[in-house]
C-alpha atoms as one frame of an Amber mdcrd trajectory, in Angstrom:
protein
 118.527  55.908  94.015 119.033  58.274  96.926 117.178  57.418 100.137 115.333
  60.378 101.605 114.009  59.718 105.048 111.799  62.808 105.162 108.261  62.560
 103.827 107.257  64.762 100.867 103.544  64.434 101.586 102.844  65.237 105.234
  99.180  66.014 105.782  98.589  67.131 102.194  96.688  64.935  99.711  98.790
  62.944  97.269  98.376  64.121  93.673  99.832  63.077  90.335 101.848  66.305
  90.216 103.250  65.648  93.683 104.296  62.130  92.715 105.962  63.479  89.555
 107.869  66.075  91.588 108.959  63.371  94.027 110.268  61.245  91.155 112.050
  64.270  89.727 113.702  64.965  93.070 115.056  61.385  93.070 116.478  61.719
  89.537 120.252  62.055  89.122 121.680  65.569  89.065 122.994  66.967  85.759
 126.712  66.938  85.148 126.876  70.737  84.994 125.900  72.277  88.331 124.252
  75.646  87.666 124.684  78.935  89.456 121.455  79.457  91.363 121.057  83.110
  90.329 121.777  82.352  86.668 119.185  79.592  86.892 116.690  82.065  88.356
 117.332  84.461  85.470 116.726  81.645  82.979 113.532  80.708  84.768 112.427
  84.344  84.677 112.856  84.364  80.894 110.962  81.047  80.525 108.359  81.635
  83.256 105.369  81.317  80.907 106.523  77.839  79.882 106.421  76.751  83.537
 103.197  78.652  84.392 104.735  80.769  87.136 104.351  84.507  87.695 106.843
  87.185  88.600 105.561  87.135  92.190 106.132  83.371  92.326 109.711  83.963
  91.222 110.158  86.664  93.885 109.314  84.046  96.515 111.650  81.541  94.837
 114.432  84.154  94.948 113.836  84.496  98.690 114.043  80.710  99.100 117.282
  80.554  97.107 118.822  83.185  99.362 118.623  80.706 102.262 120.691  78.147
 100.340 124.406  78.453 101.205 126.805  79.072  98.349 126.060  80.105  94.798
 125.700  76.691  93.149 122.933  74.171  93.653 124.728  70.977  94.573 123.978
  68.131  96.931 127.130  68.782  98.957 125.586  71.785 100.723 122.154  70.193
 101.016 119.221  71.375  98.944 116.543  71.637 101.637 115.968  75.126 103.012
 113.894  75.601 106.151 113.192  79.312 106.766 110.358  80.363 109.039 107.439
  82.247 107.538 108.646  85.436 109.225 112.166  85.108 107.793 110.828  84.245
 104.358 108.461  87.224 104.484 111.336  89.567 105.351 113.361  88.438 102.337
 110.271  88.670 100.120 110.004  92.395 100.933 107.355  92.001 103.629 104.948
  89.785 101.678 101.942  88.687 103.735 101.920  85.062 104.953  98.700  84.250
 103.109 100.237  85.556  99.884 103.446  83.636 100.594 101.533  80.375 100.973
  99.756  80.949  97.679 102.980  81.543  95.746 104.751  78.635  97.456 101.873
  76.378  96.401 102.265  77.636  92.824 105.976  76.746  92.862 105.156  73.269
  94.190 102.429  72.781  91.561 104.919  73.785  88.842 107.280  71.058  90.103
 110.097  73.519  90.805 110.315  72.776  94.543 109.102  69.984  96.806 107.821
  70.113 100.364 109.565  67.966 102.974 107.200  68.119 105.920 107.967  67.138
 109.476 105.476  65.324 111.678 104.028  68.585 112.991 104.436  70.547 109.756
 107.234  72.756 111.126 110.403  73.584 109.212 113.671  72.870 110.964 116.938
  70.928 110.747 118.280  68.250 113.112 122.030  67.992 113.554 124.188  64.986
 114.481 126.782  65.025 117.297 129.383  66.332 114.814 127.240  69.423 114.154
 126.296  68.417 110.617 122.703  68.513 109.388 121.351  64.987 109.693 117.753
  65.620 108.706 115.993  68.716 107.365 112.331  69.578 106.965 111.327  72.400
 104.618 111.464  73.056 100.878 113.599  70.830  98.663 115.285  72.687  95.782
 116.513  69.521  94.097 113.753  69.503  91.420 115.072  72.898  90.358 118.563
  71.418  90.002 117.350  68.415  87.987 115.263  70.644  85.690 118.082  73.155
  85.102 119.008  71.888  81.572 115.353  72.077  80.491 114.988  75.529  82.065
 118.081  76.786  80.207 116.823  75.395  76.884 113.377  76.933  77.307 114.915
  80.247  78.352 116.953  80.325  75.147 113.817  79.629  73.120 111.892  82.333
  74.983 114.657  84.902  74.473 114.810  84.102  70.745 111.031  84.477  70.461
 111.153  87.741  72.406 113.875  89.077  70.112 111.900  88.111  67.009 108.767
  89.765  68.424 110.711  92.919  69.265 112.141  93.085  65.726 108.683  92.573
  64.234 107.231  95.289  66.474 109.977  97.709  65.442 109.342  96.913  61.775
 105.625  97.647  62.201 106.298 100.959  63.954 108.821 102.058  61.331 106.458
 101.096  58.492 103.601 102.989  60.141 105.756 106.064  60.716 107.015 106.025
  57.116 103.474 105.666  55.807 102.325 108.572  57.999 105.045 110.794  56.561
 104.187 109.649  53.027 100.522 110.587  53.508 101.452 113.997  54.884 103.729
 114.659  51.910 101.187 113.399  49.384  98.364 115.515  50.812 100.511 118.626
  50.292 102.114 117.751  46.958  99.582 115.617  45.088  96.108 116.666  43.993
  93.317 114.458  45.242  91.216 113.506  48.243  93.524 112.129  50.953  91.061
 112.250  53.854  90.337 108.525  53.652  94.052 107.724  53.854  94.478 110.004
  56.860  91.577 108.215  58.538  92.965 104.759  57.712  96.338 105.770  59.172
  94.690 107.091  62.346  92.707 103.845  62.711  95.916 101.813  62.499  97.576
 104.010  65.131  94.627 103.530  67.494  94.812  99.753  67.085  98.437  99.567
  68.185  98.902  98.481  71.758 102.034  97.942  73.775 101.549  94.174  74.062
 100.601  92.539  70.794 101.392  88.998  69.757 103.152  88.097  66.524  99.900
  87.256  64.696  98.425  90.692  65.413 101.653  92.414  64.404 101.943  90.418
  61.179  98.354  91.252  60.252  98.944  94.943  60.944 102.175  94.897  58.940
 100.295  93.400  55.980  97.628  96.128  56.210 100.288  98.860  56.401 102.131
  97.443  53.394  98.900  97.219  51.377  97.912 100.788  52.225 101.428 102.047
  51.488 101.347 100.333  48.086  98.047 102.083  47.265  99.507 105.448  48.267
 102.649 104.876  46.205 100.492 103.862  43.257  98.681 107.195  43.399 101.892
 109.203  43.692 103.979 107.511  40.980 102.493 109.618  38.164 101.097 112.454
  40.210 100.053 115.939  39.132 101.422 118.530  41.557  98.994 120.856  43.269
  98.395 124.133  41.410  99.971 126.227  44.162 103.137 124.161  44.192 103.329
 124.310  40.374 103.094 128.127  40.315 105.827 128.460  42.903 108.052 126.187
  40.835 107.475 128.215  37.672 108.268 131.467  39.447 111.502 129.992  40.702
 112.536 128.797  37.241 111.824 132.196  35.610 114.092 134.042  37.982 117.470
 134.742  36.423 120.939 134.905  37.868 121.275 138.695  37.613 121.554 140.208
  41.045 119.819 143.471  40.126 117.066 141.694  38.212 116.201 139.499  41.132
 116.333 142.436  43.491 118.351 140.577  46.083 118.615 142.306  49.416 121.911
 142.006  51.286 121.868 141.966  55.056 124.551 141.812  57.677 125.230 138.099
  58.026 126.627 138.552  61.533 123.383 140.115  62.724 121.387 137.282  61.104
 123.531 134.713  62.899 122.994 136.403  66.249 119.237 136.493  65.711 119.243
 132.841  64.641 121.208 131.862  67.724 118.720 133.692  69.959 115.849 131.890
  68.255 117.522 128.509  68.677 118.277 129.227  72.321 114.650 130.143  72.918
 113.487 126.888  71.312 115.920 124.869  73.395 114.638 126.573  76.546 111.088
 125.617  75.589 112.174 121.973  75.409 114.295 122.084  78.565 111.613 123.060
  81.038 112.096 119.866  83.037 114.632 119.766  85.826 115.006 115.990  85.368
 117.979 114.726  83.356 116.967 112.936  80.171 119.219 109.993  81.069 117.322
 109.538  84.351 113.980 109.610  82.543 115.097 106.922  80.074 116.501 104.802
  82.918 113.217 104.944  84.822 110.975 104.483  81.751 113.029 102.594  79.137
 110.048 101.181  77.221 109.449 104.396  75.261 112.871 104.041  73.612 111.536
 100.891  71.898 109.204 103.052  69.808 111.799 105.598  68.696 112.902 105.419
  65.079 116.450 106.245  66.174 118.040 106.625  69.591 116.571 109.314  71.850
 119.375 111.889  72.064 117.530 114.963  73.320 114.175 116.272  74.506 112.963
 116.805  70.936 113.424 113.097  70.216 111.521 112.205  73.389 108.639 114.554
  72.531 108.432 113.209  68.969 108.414 109.608  70.207 105.765 110.404  72.838
 103.563 111.986  70.194 103.896 108.834  68.109 103.103 106.547  71.058 100.098
 108.415  72.477  97.469 106.872  70.090  98.606 103.416  71.245  97.596 104.343
  74.792  94.196 105.653  73.712  95.179 109.290  74.331  93.348 111.640  71.986
  95.002 114.430  70.027  93.075 117.009  72.095  94.185 115.398  75.354  97.816
 115.404  74.238  97.616 119.016  73.048  96.099 120.122  76.382  98.841 118.279
  78.282 101.582 119.956  76.229 100.026 123.360  76.820  99.594 122.876  80.573
 102.859 121.056  81.309 105.143 121.993  78.463 106.069 119.463  75.762 109.027
 117.929  77.609 107.127 117.378  80.874 104.172 115.970  78.936 106.558 113.560
  77.173 108.055 112.479  80.514 104.564 111.910  81.895 103.540 109.832  78.874
 106.741 107.765  79.153 105.850 106.978  82.783 102.273 106.077  81.810 103.613
 103.767  79.096 105.955 102.111  81.591 103.019 101.455  83.950 100.439 100.712
  81.256  99.763  97.279  82.750  98.407  98.863  85.935  96.771 102.017  84.483
  93.330 101.095  83.191  92.552 104.367  81.346  95.734 106.203  80.293  93.737
 108.969  78.593  91.750 109.792  81.728  94.874 109.494  83.856  96.685 112.046
  81.680  93.679 114.406  81.809  93.741 114.344  85.620  97.455 115.154  85.633
  96.848 117.927  83.083  94.305 119.516  85.445  96.855 119.362  88.263  99.481
 120.939  86.022  97.073 123.737  85.086  96.767 124.526  88.797 100.558 124.373
  89.275 100.241 121.209  91.321 102.035 118.599  89.243 105.617 117.489  88.584
 106.683 114.150  87.033 109.612 113.745  89.449 107.696 111.488  91.931 106.609
 109.226  89.057 110.213 108.878  87.871 111.540 108.129  91.358 108.765 105.569
  92.004 109.698 103.707  88.809 113.370 103.706  89.778 112.580 102.371  93.264
 110.373  99.647  91.755 113.184  98.650  89.383 115.706  98.476  92.237 113.488
  96.123  94.254 113.162  93.518  91.468 114.872  90.172  92.248 118.075  89.480
  90.371
């Protein structure tokens, strides 16, 4: 067993967790020495298993930056001793009181261990040869010893996340297919479809961005049951009278050109008019000066809800319209936003709201406020996009 002359307790009370962390720090190191940043990424994936938050991991990333080299091994020493000011600088200016709270959380999780000096200060004492003889600060050795367990739990967490993502996609695709089926049936099949429209709308309102597997499985079962009922009504359907008459008229028309009274037009002129119409539609959907690639980079979560990849503004608008009930945004609120902002800008705005849904308490009210600004020519989504990009760039690796 290694002899550590520094005390892990200092003036703090001895707890069972502290004794366990001390024993873990004395345990032998694993044969495979991990890269400290790869270990941090694994811990980020498995953070719920170790009861640490993203802010706790931001502080841990700052601590790891004070360790020399890229691998956690005993040769370089595993005790880091930054001052509060230095640690705050590398934690993007985090307040000292907040730092202490997150450091305590890391200690309680057993990921690091305090090595306190007699006066509680952090420093290192060197021998005459200039080598560190004794260090007081935060010991990273528990992190090294736990690295195999962290890697295993990270793999489990990633597998669970992948399964949840696949289940969520399956639910969204099933709901979208059922919505299209109801729309087709209400136009082609005689009967009262209002109850099915209402049931579909209720399911859309129940969808939220973060749902666990049990909720998603229950919703999938409800969608499948409702879809089966709809298919049962449409298997031997009687077409609506209007559709039937149109079909009969089409069948009675012969192949004689004069009988049908076909009217020939200049195909070149038709093509030019069609091209003008298409150009006008594209201009309506290209009112934003932001590149679509930049929007998807800043707010990537909306792509999760697309049936296929988002290739153009029409795909983004269609996906936003599908997502808006999940955020509690009413059809009237969405229509007003599209009218005031334009459909592409409204879709960009909704993508940003979805990306920040954890911090926006009432997305519907938030969108209404932005719609009022847009009506007064005082709104552009560019600052929202740039803020999301800056936030993404400041995340620890």
